[in-house]
Amino acid sequence: MLPFKIVYHDGYDLQLGAHVFPSQKFRLVRDALVGQGLADPADILTPQPATDEDVLRVHTREWVEKLQQNRLTATERMRLEIPCSAETVAAFWLAAGGSILAARCALQDKFAANLGGGFHHAFPGHGEGFCMLHDVAIAIRRLQSDGAIRNAMVVDTDVHQGNGTAAIFASDRSVFTLSIHQLNNYPVPKPASDLDIHLDDCTEDEEYLNLLGQGLKESLDRFQPDLIFYIAGADPYREDQLGGLWLSLGGLRRRDELVFGEALRRGIPVAITLAGGYARRVEDTVRIHVNTILAARDTSDAVLR
Ligand SMILES: [Zn+2]
């Protein structure tokens, strides 16, 4: 039913209970897509966990072993802001496997979405801000290692800057990093991306879309990637509890269409990951993520028709 594949696993849920991070959203997005007849169960692929070899292309052996053996220091646990357990660790290995699979599918079908992932605050040697492993970086490194892509661009529209992405690819000319985010928000400091668009508090739809459109065009004129990884955070939404931007639901959908339209017109495949989303009503977060999938479907139909 969808013109591309969706990647999802029940194990994505971190089972955090009353935490501000509604990790049940992954299942809710999947259920909404199937329940509303927008996706067919046959559109959905089940990922395998990433291998340790995949993870070690990005992360230090020390960090990987600390996670696997549950040996984090008190400071490391505090920075992570989510519990470290066998279940949560397994969920991050699965999310990384999901992003690898989504990237491969995107190369075939122009689009694919991992209904999870986008853990852009993970660094090689530590995790923070709900992110243990950087699934997107792991996927890029795996596809490069397979010879499936030479270079990639990360387009990150989560309200929080992609500090892990910026740090991992800082001296890597094969990966261009673009982040558009609220300046006065976590993380502090913000290591430099190739392009950082720092937004004032309470930025609304029109200004946001103008700046994103301009930044994206300039970046793609300079750098022609074999693949775009789109980190489609739902948290620039005006009702978000951890964000201070004022985008509307319609503005967020136009954001997605802008990214997809620009990519498709240039013939660049896009792999989508969900990243953050902390709306007061979890239904709004789910709606924003579902809309991202629908924007990909509609752009795909419009451009390829
Ligand atoms: Zn975020």
PDB file of C-alpha atoms and ligand atoms in Angstrom:
ATOM      1  CA  MET A   1       0.000   0.000   0.000  1.00  0.00           C
ATOM      2  CA  LEU A   2       2.859   2.404   0.767  1.00  0.00           C
ATOM      3  CA  PRO A   3       5.368   2.990  -2.075  1.00  0.00           C
ATOM      4  CA  PHE A   4       8.222   2.223   0.359  1.00  0.00           C
ATOM      5  CA  LYS A   5       9.057   0.091   3.380  1.00  0.00           C
ATOM      6  CA  ILE A   6       8.557   0.790   7.056  1.00  0.00           C
ATOM      7  CA  VAL A   7      10.910  -0.803   9.597  1.00  0.00           C
ATOM      8  CA  TYR A   8       9.555  -1.567  13.054  1.00  0.00           C
ATOM      9  CA  HIS A   9      10.062  -3.920  16.014  1.00  0.00           C
ATOM     10  CA  ASP A  10       8.011  -4.253  19.227  1.00  0.00           C
ATOM     11  CA  GLY A  11      11.361  -4.288  21.054  1.00  0.00           C
ATOM     12  CA  TYR A  12      11.849  -0.566  20.239  1.00  0.00           C
ATOM     13  CA  ASP A  13       9.693   0.254  23.270  1.00  0.00           C
ATOM     14  CA  LEU A  14      12.001   1.127  26.172  1.00  0.00           C
ATOM     15  CA  GLN A  15       9.120   0.445  28.646  1.00  0.00           C
ATOM     16  CA  LEU A  16       9.832   3.644  30.560  1.00  0.00           C
ATOM     17  CA  GLY A  17       6.428   3.957  32.226  1.00  0.00           C
ATOM     18  CA  ALA A  18       5.608   7.531  33.255  1.00  0.00           C
ATOM     19  CA  HIS A  19       8.841   9.004  31.767  1.00  0.00           C
ATOM     20  CA  VAL A  20       8.666  12.240  29.680  1.00  0.00           C
ATOM     21  CA  PHE A  21       9.956  10.146  26.742  1.00  0.00           C
ATOM     22  CA  PRO A  22       6.861   8.239  25.529  1.00  0.00           C
ATOM     23  CA  SER A  23       8.714   5.266  24.056  1.00  0.00           C
ATOM     24  CA  GLN A  24       5.386   3.505  23.469  1.00  0.00           C
ATOM     25  CA  LYS A  25       5.031   6.010  20.604  1.00  0.00           C
ATOM     26  CA  PHE A  26       6.888   3.663  18.242  1.00  0.00           C
ATOM     27  CA  ARG A  27       4.126   1.068  18.598  1.00  0.00           C
ATOM     28  CA  LEU A  28       1.416   3.742  18.508  1.00  0.00           C
ATOM     29  CA  VAL A  29       2.763   5.095  15.196  1.00  0.00           C
ATOM     30  CA  ARG A  30       2.849   1.591  13.735  1.00  0.00           C
ATOM     31  CA  ASP A  31      -0.695   0.889  14.986  1.00  0.00           C
ATOM     32  CA  ALA A  32      -1.995   4.195  13.625  1.00  0.00           C
ATOM     33  CA  LEU A  33      -0.520   3.541  10.170  1.00  0.00           C
ATOM     34  CA  VAL A  34      -1.987   0.035   9.949  1.00  0.00           C
ATOM     35  CA  GLY A  35      -5.200   0.752  11.894  1.00  0.00           C
ATOM     36  CA  GLN A  36      -6.104   3.728   9.700  1.00  0.00           C
ATOM     37  CA  GLY A  37      -5.444   1.733   6.540  1.00  0.00           C
ATOM     38  CA  LEU A  38      -2.459   3.919   5.587  1.00  0.00           C
ATOM     39  CA  ALA A  39       0.027   1.047   5.571  1.00  0.00           C
ATOM     40  CA  ASP A  40      -0.393  -2.639   4.896  1.00  0.00           C
ATOM     41  CA  PRO A  41       1.242  -5.129   7.301  1.00  0.00           C
ATOM     42  CA  ALA A  42       3.235  -6.270   4.248  1.00  0.00           C
ATOM     43  CA  ASP A  43       4.868  -2.808   4.075  1.00  0.00           C
ATOM     44  CA  ILE A  44       6.459  -3.394   7.482  1.00  0.00           C
ATOM     45  CA  LEU A  45       9.822  -5.126   7.843  1.00  0.00           C
ATOM     46  CA  THR A  46      11.248  -6.504  11.094  1.00  0.00           C
ATOM     47  CA  PRO A  47      14.895  -5.604  11.714  1.00  0.00           C
ATOM     48  CA  GLN A  48      17.667  -7.676  13.245  1.00  0.00           C
ATOM     49  CA  PRO A  49      19.772  -6.039  15.949  1.00  0.00           C
ATOM     50  CA  ALA A  50      22.951  -4.381  14.665  1.00  0.00           C
ATOM     51  CA  THR A  51      26.037  -6.526  15.150  1.00  0.00           C
ATOM     52  CA  ASP A  52      28.741  -5.448  17.590  1.00  0.00           C
ATOM     53  CA  GLU A  53      31.003  -5.011  14.559  1.00  0.00           C
ATOM     54  CA  ASP A  54      28.523  -2.449  13.178  1.00  0.00           C
ATOM     55  CA  VAL A  55      28.285  -0.625  16.503  1.00  0.00           C
ATOM     56  CA  LEU A  56      32.072  -0.544  16.927  1.00  0.00           C
ATOM     57  CA  ARG A  57      32.504   1.407  13.675  1.00  0.00           C
ATOM     58  CA  VAL A  58      31.079   4.370  15.627  1.00  0.00           C
ATOM     59  CA  HIS A  59      31.395   3.631  19.345  1.00  0.00           C
ATOM     60  CA  THR A  60      34.378   2.826  21.542  1.00  0.00           C
ATOM     61  CA  ARG A  61      34.820  -0.725  22.769  1.00  0.00           C
ATOM     62  CA  GLU A  62      34.813   0.612  26.320  1.00  0.00           C
ATOM     63  CA  TRP A  63      31.363   2.188  25.934  1.00  0.00           C
ATOM     64  CA  VAL A  64      29.923  -0.887  24.203  1.00  0.00           C
ATOM     65  CA  GLU A  65      31.181  -3.186  26.969  1.00  0.00           C
ATOM     66  CA  LYS A  66      29.921  -0.868  29.697  1.00  0.00           C
ATOM     67  CA  LEU A  67      26.446  -1.004  28.164  1.00  0.00           C
ATOM     68  CA  GLN A  68      26.481  -4.744  27.611  1.00  0.00           C
ATOM     69  CA  GLN A  69      27.758  -5.486  31.102  1.00  0.00           C
ATOM     70  CA  ASN A  70      25.633  -2.787  32.764  1.00  0.00           C
ATOM     71  CA  ARG A  71      28.711  -1.109  34.274  1.00  0.00           C
ATOM     72  CA  LEU A  72      27.848   2.575  33.864  1.00  0.00           C
ATOM     73  CA  THR A  73      29.091   5.049  36.452  1.00  0.00           C
ATOM     74  CA  ALA A  74      26.583   7.199  38.334  1.00  0.00           C
ATOM     75  CA  THR A  75      27.533  10.193  36.155  1.00  0.00           C
ATOM     76  CA  GLU A  76      27.053   8.170  32.974  1.00  0.00           C
ATOM     77  CA  ARG A  77      23.607   7.035  34.143  1.00  0.00           C
ATOM     78  CA  MET A  78      22.627  10.598  34.984  1.00  0.00           C
ATOM     79  CA  ARG A  79      23.662  11.913  31.572  1.00  0.00           C
ATOM     80  CA  LEU A  80      21.654   9.190  29.834  1.00  0.00           C
ATOM     81  CA  GLU A  81      18.425  10.169  31.636  1.00  0.00           C
ATOM     82  CA  ILE A  82      16.930   6.720  30.969  1.00  0.00           C
ATOM     83  CA  PRO A  83      17.611   3.470  32.828  1.00  0.00           C
ATOM     84  CA  CYS A  84      20.309   1.140  31.560  1.00  0.00           C
ATOM     85  CA  SER A  85      19.047  -2.447  31.599  1.00  0.00           C
ATOM     86  CA  ALA A  86      19.319  -5.528  29.383  1.00  0.00           C
ATOM     87  CA  GLU A  87      15.986  -4.510  27.774  1.00  0.00           C
ATOM     88  CA  THR A  88      16.878  -0.885  27.034  1.00  0.00           C
ATOM     89  CA  VAL A  89      20.313  -1.851  25.731  1.00  0.00           C
ATOM     90  CA  ALA A  90      18.722  -4.438  23.421  1.00  0.00           C
ATOM     91  CA  ALA A  91      16.293  -1.777  22.163  1.00  0.00           C
ATOM     92  CA  PHE A  92      19.189   0.440  21.014  1.00  0.00           C
ATOM     93  CA  TRP A  93      20.900  -2.432  19.179  1.00  0.00           C
ATOM     94  CA  LEU A  94      17.562  -3.108  17.459  1.00  0.00           C
ATOM     95  CA  ALA A  95      17.049   0.565  16.569  1.00  0.00           C
ATOM     96  CA  ALA A  96      20.511   0.612  14.979  1.00  0.00           C
ATOM     97  CA  GLY A  97      19.689  -2.534  13.004  1.00  0.00           C
ATOM     98  CA  GLY A  98      16.437  -0.839  11.967  1.00  0.00           C
ATOM     99  CA  SER A  99      18.251   2.210  10.642  1.00  0.00           C
ATOM    100  CA  ILE A 100      20.652   0.011   8.665  1.00  0.00           C
ATOM    101  CA  LEU A 101      17.686  -1.806   7.100  1.00  0.00           C
ATOM    102  CA  ALA A 102      15.822   1.450   6.404  1.00  0.00           C
ATOM    103  CA  ALA A 103      18.893   2.915   4.703  1.00  0.00           C
ATOM    104  CA  ARG A 104      19.191  -0.120   2.430  1.00  0.00           C
ATOM    105  CA  CYS A 105      15.490   0.031   1.562  1.00  0.00           C
ATOM    106  CA  ALA A 106      15.738   3.758   0.823  1.00  0.00           C
ATOM    107  CA  LEU A 107      18.458   3.095  -1.767  1.00  0.00           C
ATOM    108  CA  GLN A 108      15.986   0.784  -3.561  1.00  0.00           C
ATOM    109  CA  ASP A 109      12.697   2.646  -3.193  1.00  0.00           C
ATOM    110  CA  LYS A 110      13.812   6.311  -2.773  1.00  0.00           C
ATOM    111  CA  PHE A 111      12.234   6.379   0.701  1.00  0.00           C
ATOM    112  CA  ALA A 112      12.130   4.194   3.777  1.00  0.00           C
ATOM    113  CA  ALA A 113      11.343   4.866   7.407  1.00  0.00           C
ATOM    114  CA  ASN A 114      12.575   3.366  10.618  1.00  0.00           C
ATOM    115  CA  LEU A 115       9.701   3.859  13.111  1.00  0.00           C
ATOM    116  CA  GLY A 116      12.327   4.434  15.772  1.00  0.00           C
ATOM    117  CA  GLY A 117      15.914   5.650  15.884  1.00  0.00           C
ATOM    118  CA  GLY A 118      17.260   9.150  15.398  1.00  0.00           C
ATOM    119  CA  PHE A 119      19.285   8.893  18.619  1.00  0.00           C
ATOM    120  CA  HIS A 120      21.429  11.876  17.721  1.00  0.00           C
ATOM    121  CA  HIS A 121      22.786  12.687  21.210  1.00  0.00           C
ATOM    122  CA  ALA A 122      24.923   9.528  21.482  1.00  0.00           C
ATOM    123  CA  PHE A 123      28.706  10.056  21.253  1.00  0.00           C
ATOM    124  CA  PRO A 124      31.387   7.439  20.468  1.00  0.00           C
ATOM    125  CA  GLY A 125      32.311   7.029  24.136  1.00  0.00           C
ATOM    126  CA  HIS A 126      29.188   8.048  26.065  1.00  0.00           C
ATOM    127  CA  GLY A 127      25.424   8.403  25.809  1.00  0.00           C
ATOM    128  CA  GLU A 128      23.191  11.294  26.840  1.00  0.00           C
ATOM    129  CA  GLY A 129      19.729  12.772  26.383  1.00  0.00           C
ATOM    130  CA  PHE A 130      17.891   9.391  26.082  1.00  0.00           C
ATOM    131  CA  CYS A 131      20.434   8.123  23.493  1.00  0.00           C
ATOM    132  CA  MET A 132      22.776   5.149  24.128  1.00  0.00           C
ATOM    133  CA  LEU A 133      23.875   4.387  20.557  1.00  0.00           C
ATOM    134  CA  HIS A 134      23.892   6.606  17.458  1.00  0.00           C
ATOM    135  CA  ASP A 135      21.812   4.431  15.115  1.00  0.00           C
ATOM    136  CA  VAL A 136      22.095   6.841  12.180  1.00  0.00           C
ATOM    137  CA  ALA A 137      25.900   7.006  12.319  1.00  0.00           C
ATOM    138  CA  ILE A 138      26.048   3.207  12.673  1.00  0.00           C
ATOM    139  CA  ALA A 139      23.884   2.820   9.557  1.00  0.00           C
ATOM    140  CA  ILE A 140      25.947   5.293   7.520  1.00  0.00           C
ATOM    141  CA  ARG A 141      29.188   3.553   8.484  1.00  0.00           C
ATOM    142  CA  ARG A 142      27.726   0.132   7.643  1.00  0.00           C
ATOM    143  CA  LEU A 143      26.530   1.222   4.201  1.00  0.00           C
ATOM    144  CA  GLN A 144      29.857   2.881   3.490  1.00  0.00           C
ATOM    145  CA  SER A 145      31.647  -0.271   4.591  1.00  0.00           C
ATOM    146  CA  ASP A 146      29.427  -2.351   2.249  1.00  0.00           C
ATOM    147  CA  GLY A 147      30.226   0.032  -0.623  1.00  0.00           C
ATOM    148  CA  ALA A 148      26.495   0.817  -0.952  1.00  0.00           C
ATOM    149  CA  ILE A 149      27.128   4.571  -0.505  1.00  0.00           C
ATOM    150  CA  ARG A 150      30.195   6.793  -0.579  1.00  0.00           C
ATOM    151  CA  ASN A 151      28.795   9.771   1.246  1.00  0.00           C
ATOM    152  CA  ALA A 152      25.698  10.899   3.114  1.00  0.00           C
ATOM    153  CA  MET A 153      23.965  13.940   4.546  1.00  0.00           C
ATOM    154  CA  VAL A 154      22.198  14.049   7.896  1.00  0.00           C
ATOM    155  CA  VAL A 155      19.312  16.524   7.959  1.00  0.00           C
ATOM    156  CA  ASP A 156      18.258  16.935  11.576  1.00  0.00           C
ATOM    157  CA  THR A 157      15.095  18.893  12.361  1.00  0.00           C
ATOM    158  CA  ASP A 158      14.669  17.751  15.955  1.00  0.00           C
ATOM    159  CA  VAL A 159      14.292  20.795  18.250  1.00  0.00           C
ATOM    160  CA  HIS A 160      17.543  19.795  20.006  1.00  0.00           C
ATOM    161  CA  GLN A 161      20.842  20.153  18.167  1.00  0.00           C
ATOM    162  CA  GLY A 162      22.410  16.923  16.868  1.00  0.00           C
ATOM    163  CA  ASN A 163      25.512  17.122  19.065  1.00  0.00           C
ATOM    164  CA  GLY A 164      26.451  13.435  18.757  1.00  0.00           C
ATOM    165  CA  THR A 165      26.160  13.574  14.960  1.00  0.00           C
ATOM    166  CA  ALA A 166      28.287  16.722  14.799  1.00  0.00           C
ATOM    167  CA  ALA A 167      30.970  15.188  17.021  1.00  0.00           C
ATOM    168  CA  ILE A 168      31.081  11.814  15.246  1.00  0.00           C
ATOM    169  CA  PHE A 169      31.406  13.312  11.755  1.00  0.00           C
ATOM    170  CA  ALA A 170      33.364  16.473  12.681  1.00  0.00           C
ATOM    171  CA  SER A 171      36.468  15.615  10.666  1.00  0.00           C
ATOM    172  CA  ASP A 172      34.753  13.327   8.144  1.00  0.00           C
ATOM    173  CA  ARG A 173      34.302  14.965   4.747  1.00  0.00           C
ATOM    174  CA  SER A 174      32.152  12.086   3.496  1.00  0.00           C
ATOM    175  CA  VAL A 175      29.240  13.034   5.780  1.00  0.00           C
ATOM    176  CA  PHE A 176      27.608  16.481   5.760  1.00  0.00           C
ATOM    177  CA  THR A 177      25.687  17.365   8.912  1.00  0.00           C
ATOM    178  CA  LEU A 178      22.856  19.902   8.965  1.00  0.00           C
ATOM    179  CA  SER A 179      20.966  20.696  12.164  1.00  0.00           C
ATOM    180  CA  ILE A 180      18.109  23.194  12.591  1.00  0.00           C
ATOM    181  CA  HIS A 181      17.192  23.614  16.252  1.00  0.00           C
ATOM    182  CA  GLN A 182      16.359  25.951  19.120  1.00  0.00           C
ATOM    183  CA  LEU A 183      19.498  27.792  20.280  1.00  0.00           C
ATOM    184  CA  ASN A 184      18.478  28.208  23.935  1.00  0.00           C
ATOM    185  CA  ASN A 185      17.930  24.562  24.719  1.00  0.00           C
ATOM    186  CA  TYR A 186      19.805  21.334  25.444  1.00  0.00           C
ATOM    187  CA  PRO A 187      22.510  20.404  24.429  1.00  0.00           C
ATOM    188  CA  VAL A 188      25.116  22.823  25.797  1.00  0.00           C
ATOM    189  CA  PRO A 189      27.699  23.112  24.346  1.00  0.00           C
ATOM    190  CA  LYS A 190      26.732  22.477  20.730  1.00  0.00           C
ATOM    191  CA  PRO A 191      29.679  21.056  18.739  1.00  0.00           C
ATOM    192  CA  ALA A 192      29.654  22.519  15.221  1.00  0.00           C
ATOM    193  CA  SER A 193      27.729  20.734  12.469  1.00  0.00           C
ATOM    194  CA  ASP A 194      28.639  21.516   8.844  1.00  0.00           C
ATOM    195  CA  LEU A 195      25.583  23.779   8.963  1.00  0.00           C
ATOM    196  CA  ASP A 196      23.866  24.780  12.189  1.00  0.00           C
ATOM    197  CA  ILE A 197      20.709  26.874  11.932  1.00  0.00           C
ATOM    198  CA  HIS A 198      20.219  28.291  15.423  1.00  0.00           C
ATOM    199  CA  LEU A 199      16.655  29.458  16.000  1.00  0.00           C
ATOM    200  CA  ASP A 200      15.285  31.941  18.539  1.00  0.00           C
ATOM    201  CA  ASP A 201      12.702  30.817  21.082  1.00  0.00           C
ATOM    202  CA  CYS A 202       9.119  30.820  19.773  1.00  0.00           C
ATOM    203  CA  THR A 203      10.113  30.701  16.070  1.00  0.00           C
ATOM    204  CA  GLU A 204       6.974  30.025  14.013  1.00  0.00           C
ATOM    205  CA  ASP A 205       6.182  28.166  10.767  1.00  0.00           C
ATOM    206  CA  GLU A 206       7.043  30.712   8.073  1.00  0.00           C
ATOM    207  CA  GLU A 207      10.399  31.804   9.445  1.00  0.00           C
ATOM    208  CA  TYR A 208      11.346  28.189  10.189  1.00  0.00           C
ATOM    209  CA  LEU A 209      10.433  26.974   6.698  1.00  0.00           C
ATOM    210  CA  ASN A 210      12.280  29.862   5.016  1.00  0.00           C
ATOM    211  CA  LEU A 211      15.474  29.199   6.952  1.00  0.00           C
ATOM    212  CA  LEU A 212      15.295  25.427   6.505  1.00  0.00           C
ATOM    213  CA  GLY A 213      14.595  25.728   2.767  1.00  0.00           C
ATOM    214  CA  GLN A 214      17.488  28.126   2.266  1.00  0.00           C
ATOM    215  CA  GLY A 215      19.918  26.033   4.364  1.00  0.00           C
ATOM    216  CA  LEU A 216      18.948  22.793   2.686  1.00  0.00           C
ATOM    217  CA  LYS A 217      19.299  24.200  -0.853  1.00  0.00           C
ATOM    218  CA  GLU A 218      22.685  25.759  -0.107  1.00  0.00           C
ATOM    219  CA  SER A 219      23.932  22.534   1.492  1.00  0.00           C
ATOM    220  CA  LEU A 220      22.774  20.366  -1.423  1.00  0.00           C
ATOM    221  CA  ASP A 221      24.329  22.760  -3.931  1.00  0.00           C
ATOM    222  CA  ARG A 222      27.666  22.308  -2.143  1.00  0.00           C
ATOM    223  CA  PHE A 223      27.473  18.608  -1.302  1.00  0.00           C
ATOM    224  CA  GLN A 224      25.788  15.848  -3.324  1.00  0.00           C
ATOM    225  CA  PRO A 225      25.087  12.878  -1.033  1.00  0.00           C
ATOM    226  CA  ASP A 226      24.221   9.335  -2.106  1.00  0.00           C
ATOM    227  CA  LEU A 227      21.710   9.221   0.761  1.00  0.00           C
ATOM    228  CA  ILE A 228      19.992  11.634   3.146  1.00  0.00           C
ATOM    229  CA  PHE A 229      19.238  10.512   6.681  1.00  0.00           C
ATOM    230  CA  TYR A 230      16.320  12.597   7.897  1.00  0.00           C
ATOM    231  CA  ILE A 231      16.019  12.928  11.685  1.00  0.00           C
ATOM    232  CA  ALA A 232      12.381  13.992  11.863  1.00  0.00           C
ATOM    233  CA  GLY A 233      11.927  15.005  15.504  1.00  0.00           C
ATOM    234  CA  ALA A 234       8.347  15.868  16.441  1.00  0.00           C
ATOM    235  CA  ASP A 235       9.532  18.246  19.166  1.00  0.00           C
ATOM    236  CA  PRO A 236       9.652  21.604  17.298  1.00  0.00           C
ATOM    237  CA  TYR A 237       5.855  21.447  17.859  1.00  0.00           C
ATOM    238  CA  ARG A 238       4.460  24.370  19.881  1.00  0.00           C
ATOM    239  CA  GLU A 239       2.861  22.026  22.449  1.00  0.00           C
ATOM    240  CA  ASP A 240       6.103  20.166  23.157  1.00  0.00           C
ATOM    241  CA  GLN A 241       7.219  19.921  26.794  1.00  0.00           C
ATOM    242  CA  LEU A 242      10.959  19.903  26.019  1.00  0.00           C
ATOM    243  CA  GLY A 243      10.934  22.357  23.121  1.00  0.00           C
ATOM    244  CA  GLY A 244      10.525  26.106  22.797  1.00  0.00           C
ATOM    245  CA  LEU A 245       9.696  26.502  19.102  1.00  0.00           C
ATOM    246  CA  TRP A 246       6.166  27.262  17.935  1.00  0.00           C
ATOM    247  CA  LEU A 247       5.586  25.105  14.878  1.00  0.00           C
ATOM    248  CA  SER A 248       2.025  24.009  14.102  1.00  0.00           C
ATOM    249  CA  LEU A 249       1.006  20.524  12.942  1.00  0.00           C
ATOM    250  CA  GLY A 250       0.597  21.946   9.426  1.00  0.00           C
ATOM    251  CA  GLY A 251       4.000  23.636   9.621  1.00  0.00           C
ATOM    252  CA  LEU A 252       5.659  20.366  10.608  1.00  0.00           C
ATOM    253  CA  ARG A 253       4.083  18.597   7.658  1.00  0.00           C
ATOM    254  CA  ARG A 254       5.306  21.345   5.316  1.00  0.00           C
ATOM    255  CA  ARG A 255       8.763  20.923   6.876  1.00  0.00           C
ATOM    256  CA  ASP A 256       8.713  17.238   5.898  1.00  0.00           C
ATOM    257  CA  GLU A 257       7.427  17.972   2.386  1.00  0.00           C
ATOM    258  CA  LEU A 258      10.141  20.576   1.919  1.00  0.00           C
ATOM    259  CA  VAL A 259      12.923  18.102   2.818  1.00  0.00           C
ATOM    260  CA  PHE A 260      11.436  15.269   0.749  1.00  0.00           C
ATOM    261  CA  GLY A 261      10.648  17.447  -2.275  1.00  0.00           C
ATOM    262  CA  GLU A 262      14.151  18.918  -2.388  1.00  0.00           C
ATOM    263  CA  ALA A 263      15.740  15.453  -2.068  1.00  0.00           C
ATOM    264  CA  LEU A 264      13.548  13.754  -4.637  1.00  0.00           C
ATOM    265  CA  ARG A 265      13.932  16.511  -7.225  1.00  0.00           C
ATOM    266  CA  ARG A 266      17.687  15.945  -6.961  1.00  0.00           C
ATOM    267  CA  GLY A 267      17.278  12.155  -7.113  1.00  0.00           C
ATOM    268  CA  ILE A 268      18.594  11.581  -3.567  1.00  0.00           C
ATOM    269  CA  PRO A 269      17.038   8.755  -1.523  1.00  0.00           C
ATOM    270  CA  VAL A 270      15.858   9.509   2.017  1.00  0.00           C
ATOM    271  CA  ALA A 271      15.903   7.268   5.089  1.00  0.00           C
ATOM    272  CA  ILE A 272      13.646   8.611   7.838  1.00  0.00           C
ATOM    273  CA  THR A 273      14.095   8.182  11.604  1.00  0.00           C
ATOM    274  CA  LEU A 274      11.687   9.549  14.220  1.00  0.00           C
ATOM    275  CA  ALA A 275      13.855  10.991  17.066  1.00  0.00           C
ATOM    276  CA  GLY A 276      12.231  13.161  19.783  1.00  0.00           C
ATOM    277  CA  GLY A 277       8.648  14.170  20.513  1.00  0.00           C
ATOM    278  CA  TYR A 278       7.265  15.132  23.934  1.00  0.00           C
ATOM    279  CA  ALA A 279       3.932  16.800  23.224  1.00  0.00           C
ATOM    280  CA  ARG A 280       1.619  17.210  26.201  1.00  0.00           C
ATOM    281  CA  ARG A 281      -0.773  14.851  24.405  1.00  0.00           C
ATOM    282  CA  VAL A 282       1.027  11.763  23.079  1.00  0.00           C
ATOM    283  CA  GLU A 283      -1.607  11.612  20.294  1.00  0.00           C
ATOM    284  CA  ASP A 284      -0.098  14.795  18.867  1.00  0.00           C
ATOM    285  CA  THR A 285       3.398  13.267  18.801  1.00  0.00           C
ATOM    286  CA  VAL A 286       1.993  10.190  17.043  1.00  0.00           C
ATOM    287  CA  ARG A 287       0.095  12.377  14.559  1.00  0.00           C
ATOM    288  CA  ILE A 288       3.260  14.334  13.685  1.00  0.00           C
ATOM    289  CA  HIS A 289       5.216  11.118  13.042  1.00  0.00           C
ATOM    290  CA  VAL A 290       2.376   9.598  10.980  1.00  0.00           C
ATOM    291  CA  ASN A 291       2.227  12.829   8.964  1.00  0.00           C
ATOM    292  CA  THR A 292       5.938  12.475   8.177  1.00  0.00           C
ATOM    293  CA  ILE A 293       5.250   9.067   6.613  1.00  0.00           C
ATOM    294  CA  LEU A 294       2.290  10.500   4.680  1.00  0.00           C
ATOM    295  CA  ALA A 295       4.391  13.430   3.460  1.00  0.00           C
ATOM    296  CA  ALA A 296       6.932  10.918   2.101  1.00  0.00           C
ATOM    297  CA  ARG A 297       4.146   8.963   0.393  1.00  0.00           C
ATOM    298  CA  ASP A 298       2.603  12.076  -1.150  1.00  0.00           C
ATOM    299  CA  THR A 299       5.930  13.539  -2.285  1.00  0.00           C
ATOM    300  CA  SER A 300       6.850  10.204  -3.788  1.00  0.00           C
ATOM    301  CA  ASP A 301       3.541  10.077  -5.690  1.00  0.00           C
ATOM    302  CA  ALA A 302       3.790  13.699  -6.852  1.00  0.00           C
ATOM    303  CA  VAL A 303       7.391  13.667  -8.056  1.00  0.00           C
ATOM    304  CA  LEU A 304       7.442  10.206  -9.596  1.00  0.00           C
ATOM    305  CA  ARG A 305       4.077  10.506 -11.336  1.00  0.00           C
TER     306      ARG A 305
HETATM  307 ZN    ZN B   1      14.730  16.391  20.664  1.00  0.00          ZN
END
